[in-house]
Amino acid sequence: MSAADRDWAEREYNPRLLVPNATEIYGRWPSRAEETRRRHPPLADIRYGEHPREVMDLFRVEKARGTVLFIHGGYWRAFSKDDFSWVADGFMRFGLSVAVLNYPLTPDVPLARIVEATRTAFATLYADVLTPAERARVVVTGHSAGGYLSALHLATAWDDYGLPEDPLAGCVPISGVFSLAPLIDTSMNEAIGLDLAQAGELSIYGKPCRSRAPLTLVVGGDESAEFHRQSEDLAAGWNDLEPKLLDIPGRNHFDVIDGLAEPGSALHAAIMELIEKSR
């Protein structure tokens, strides 16, 4: 790939280049999360694997009517569940428990290991942690790298994990990357370590959908053309699900997830719609 092509890939896939105040935005996440944990102490560090980061938190409500599972982003190389506890604020008041997932990061482990960890985490959460009421309606959502990992739930044969064939009420990937080859020529790949063979094997785009759960793909209106294309292509590939595409005006790659904690926002409404439709 030429230098011009590498520059294009970096501009399209490195969101910090388009958001000058990115560090200010994500710099607020840890304190917001700490405040949420102070007000609503979770069932913390529920273990689902042997790696130190294979843990999750559950913000449990009494008389739950379902669960939202959130998977954080950071290009599989940054952040943790402890930065995103504030997501629970948007859903607990509506009778929903909220699980926030941690997973191992690159380059400590390869992306394939993260994929398997995510599947194991959901199987553990669903089978061993959630109450019958909590598992009655489960919507999985995730941001950026977590958008990829949330969409992965629709490409998984859950009966292989001892779960019902279709355990989800819906899936809402936010600003996800589902075809991974373009990342090879970005600076992020220094940690991710993809080659063409691995990108092909791990890409979700082009893989069959194994679920009948409703799919809503979300992108901020101010994100790059490639982030929009990635969601549009996955929607086209999984058109049997009749997926929805939600473009949120005025939101960039980092502040688009603020809507998760804002009842009445388009993003929050999209998740609540899936909860209500599954009743």
Short mmCIF file of C-alpha atoms in Angstrom, two decimals, residues 7-164:
data_model
loop_
_atom_site.label_atom_id
_atom_site.label_comp_id
_atom_site.label_asym_id
_atom_site.label_seq_id
_atom_site.Cartn_x
_atom_site.Cartn_y
_atom_site.Cartn_z
CA ASP A 7 -2.59 8.22 5.14
CA TRP A 8 -6.16 7.65 3.95
CA ALA A 9 -6.60 4.63 6.22
CA GLU A 10 -5.25 6.55 9.19
CA ARG A 11 -7.57 9.52 8.56
CA GLU A 12 -10.60 7.28 8.16
CA TYR A 13 -9.98 4.85 11.01
CA ASN A 14 -8.15 6.86 13.66
CA PRO A 15 -10.99 8.91 15.17
CA ARG A 16 -8.68 11.04 17.26
CA LEU A 17 -7.62 12.82 14.07
CA LEU A 18 -11.17 14.06 13.51
CA VAL A 19 -11.95 14.95 17.13
CA PRO A 20 -9.51 17.55 18.50
CA ASN A 21 -10.94 17.32 22.03
CA ALA A 22 -11.04 13.52 22.14
CA THR A 23 -8.81 13.29 25.23
CA GLU A 24 -11.08 15.75 27.03
CA ILE A 25 -14.15 13.66 26.22
CA TYR A 26 -12.79 10.28 27.28
CA GLY A 27 -10.90 11.87 30.15
CA ARG A 28 -14.28 12.45 31.83
CA TRP A 29 -15.35 8.81 31.64
CA PRO A 30 -13.46 7.45 34.71
CA SER A 31 -14.83 10.02 37.16
CA ARG A 32 -18.37 9.59 35.81
CA ALA A 33 -17.97 5.83 36.22
CA GLU A 34 -16.65 6.14 39.77
CA GLU A 35 -19.63 8.28 40.74
CA THR A 36 -22.02 5.67 39.35
CA ARG A 37 -20.31 2.91 41.34
CA ARG A 38 -20.56 5.03 44.47
CA ARG A 39 -24.30 5.45 44.03
CA HIS A 40 -24.98 1.95 42.74
CA PRO A 41 -22.32 -0.52 43.93
CA PRO A 42 -22.27 -3.39 41.44
CA LEU A 43 -21.61 -7.07 41.76
CA ALA A 44 -18.00 -6.41 40.86
CA ASP A 45 -15.35 -8.44 39.07
CA ILE A 46 -17.49 -11.47 38.28
CA ARG A 47 -14.96 -13.86 36.81
CA TYR A 48 -15.51 -15.68 33.53
CA GLY A 49 -11.94 -16.75 32.67
CA GLU A 50 -8.39 -17.06 33.95
CA HIS A 51 -6.91 -13.84 32.52
CA PRO A 52 -6.88 -10.99 35.08
CA ARG A 53 -9.10 -8.90 32.80
CA GLU A 54 -11.68 -11.64 32.25
CA VAL A 55 -14.15 -10.13 34.68
CA MET A 56 -17.38 -8.14 34.47
CA ASP A 57 -19.60 -6.00 36.67
CA LEU A 58 -23.36 -6.33 37.04
CA PHE A 59 -25.45 -3.37 38.17
CA ARG A 60 -28.48 -5.29 39.39
CA VAL A 61 -31.94 -3.87 39.93
CA GLU A 62 -34.73 -5.44 41.95
CA LYS A 63 -37.57 -6.89 39.91
CA ALA A 64 -35.55 -6.58 36.72
CA ARG A 65 -37.34 -6.94 33.41
CA GLY A 66 -34.22 -7.45 31.33
CA THR A 67 -30.53 -6.66 30.93
CA VAL A 68 -28.32 -4.41 28.85
CA LEU A 69 -24.78 -5.68 28.25
CA PHE A 70 -22.22 -3.00 27.32
CA ILE A 71 -18.81 -3.74 25.75
CA HIS A 72 -16.24 -0.94 25.71
CA GLY A 73 -14.08 0.23 22.83
CA GLY A 74 -10.46 1.33 22.49
CA TYR A 75 -9.44 -0.68 19.40
CA TRP A 76 -9.04 -3.76 21.62
CA ARG A 77 -5.98 -2.13 23.19
CA ALA A 78 -7.27 0.45 25.71
CA PHE A 79 -9.85 1.28 28.39
CA SER A 80 -11.69 -1.03 30.79
CA LYS A 81 -15.09 -1.64 32.28
CA ASP A 82 -14.18 0.74 35.11
CA ASP A 83 -14.31 3.66 32.66
CA PHE A 84 -17.90 2.94 31.62
CA SER A 85 -19.96 2.18 34.72
CA TRP A 86 -21.93 5.37 33.95
CA VAL A 87 -23.71 3.53 31.13
CA ALA A 88 -25.81 1.91 33.88
CA ASP A 89 -27.34 5.27 34.79
CA GLY A 90 -29.42 5.29 31.64
CA PHE A 91 -31.13 1.94 32.17
CA MET A 92 -31.40 1.00 35.85
CA ARG A 93 -34.23 3.49 36.37
CA PHE A 94 -36.18 1.61 33.69
CA GLY A 95 -35.95 -1.70 35.52
CA LEU A 96 -32.98 -3.05 33.60
CA SER A 97 -29.87 -4.59 35.09
CA VAL A 98 -26.67 -3.54 33.31
CA ALA A 99 -23.59 -5.69 32.77
CA VAL A 100 -20.30 -4.01 31.82
CA LEU A 101 -17.68 -6.29 30.32
CA ASN A 102 -13.91 -6.35 30.67
CA TYR A 103 -11.74 -8.35 28.28
CA PRO A 104 -8.02 -8.91 27.65
CA LEU A 105 -6.28 -6.36 25.43
CA THR A 106 -3.84 -6.46 22.57
CA PRO A 107 -0.89 -6.81 22.29
CA ASP A 108 -1.00 -8.88 25.48
CA VAL A 109 -3.31 -11.34 23.71
CA PRO A 110 -4.26 -11.67 20.02
CA LEU A 111 -7.64 -10.48 18.79
CA ALA A 112 -8.78 -14.07 18.30
CA ARG A 113 -8.36 -14.58 22.04
CA ILE A 114 -10.51 -11.50 22.73
CA VAL A 115 -13.21 -12.89 20.44
CA GLU A 116 -13.34 -16.13 22.38
CA ALA A 117 -13.24 -14.30 25.72
CA THR A 118 -16.26 -12.24 24.68
CA ARG A 119 -18.24 -15.34 23.77
CA THR A 120 -17.30 -17.06 27.02
CA ALA A 121 -18.25 -13.96 28.99
CA PHE A 122 -21.73 -13.85 27.51
CA ALA A 123 -22.26 -17.58 28.03
CA THR A 124 -21.21 -17.20 31.68
CA LEU A 125 -23.36 -14.12 32.20
CA TYR A 126 -26.45 -15.68 30.66
CA ALA A 127 -26.20 -19.14 32.19
CA ASP A 128 -24.64 -18.52 35.59
CA VAL A 129 -25.18 -14.89 36.64
CA LEU A 130 -28.47 -13.49 35.36
CA THR A 131 -31.78 -14.32 36.99
CA PRO A 132 -34.59 -15.70 34.81
CA ALA A 133 -36.12 -12.22 34.69
CA GLU A 134 -32.83 -10.60 33.73
CA ARG A 135 -32.17 -13.06 30.93
CA ALA A 136 -35.72 -12.77 29.57
CA ARG A 137 -34.70 -9.73 27.49
CA VAL A 138 -31.00 -9.16 26.86
CA VAL A 139 -29.80 -6.41 24.54
CA VAL A 140 -26.08 -6.26 23.83
CA THR A 141 -24.46 -3.00 22.79
CA GLY A 142 -20.87 -1.87 22.43
CA HIS A 143 -18.79 1.01 21.16
CA SER A 144 -16.08 1.02 18.45
CA ALA A 145 -14.07 -2.17 19.10
CA GLY A 146 -16.95 -3.08 21.38
CA GLY A 147 -19.30 -2.49 18.46
CA TYR A 148 -17.48 -5.26 16.65
CA LEU A 149 -17.66 -7.49 19.73
CA SER A 150 -21.37 -6.80 20.18
CA ALA A 151 -22.13 -7.71 16.54
CA LEU A 152 -20.13 -10.89 17.12
CA HIS A 153 -23.01 -12.07 19.31
CA LEU A 154 -25.18 -12.35 16.20
CA ALA A 155 -22.55 -14.45 14.40
CA THR A 156 -22.18 -17.02 17.19
CA ALA A 157 -23.77 -20.47 17.44
CA TRP A 158 -24.84 -20.12 21.06
CA ASP A 159 -26.12 -23.67 21.28
CA ASP A 160 -22.43 -24.70 21.09
CA TYR A 161 -22.06 -22.93 24.47
CA GLY A 162 -25.05 -24.63 26.03
CA LEU A 163 -27.29 -21.59 25.57
CA PRO A 164 -30.57 -21.25 23.68
#
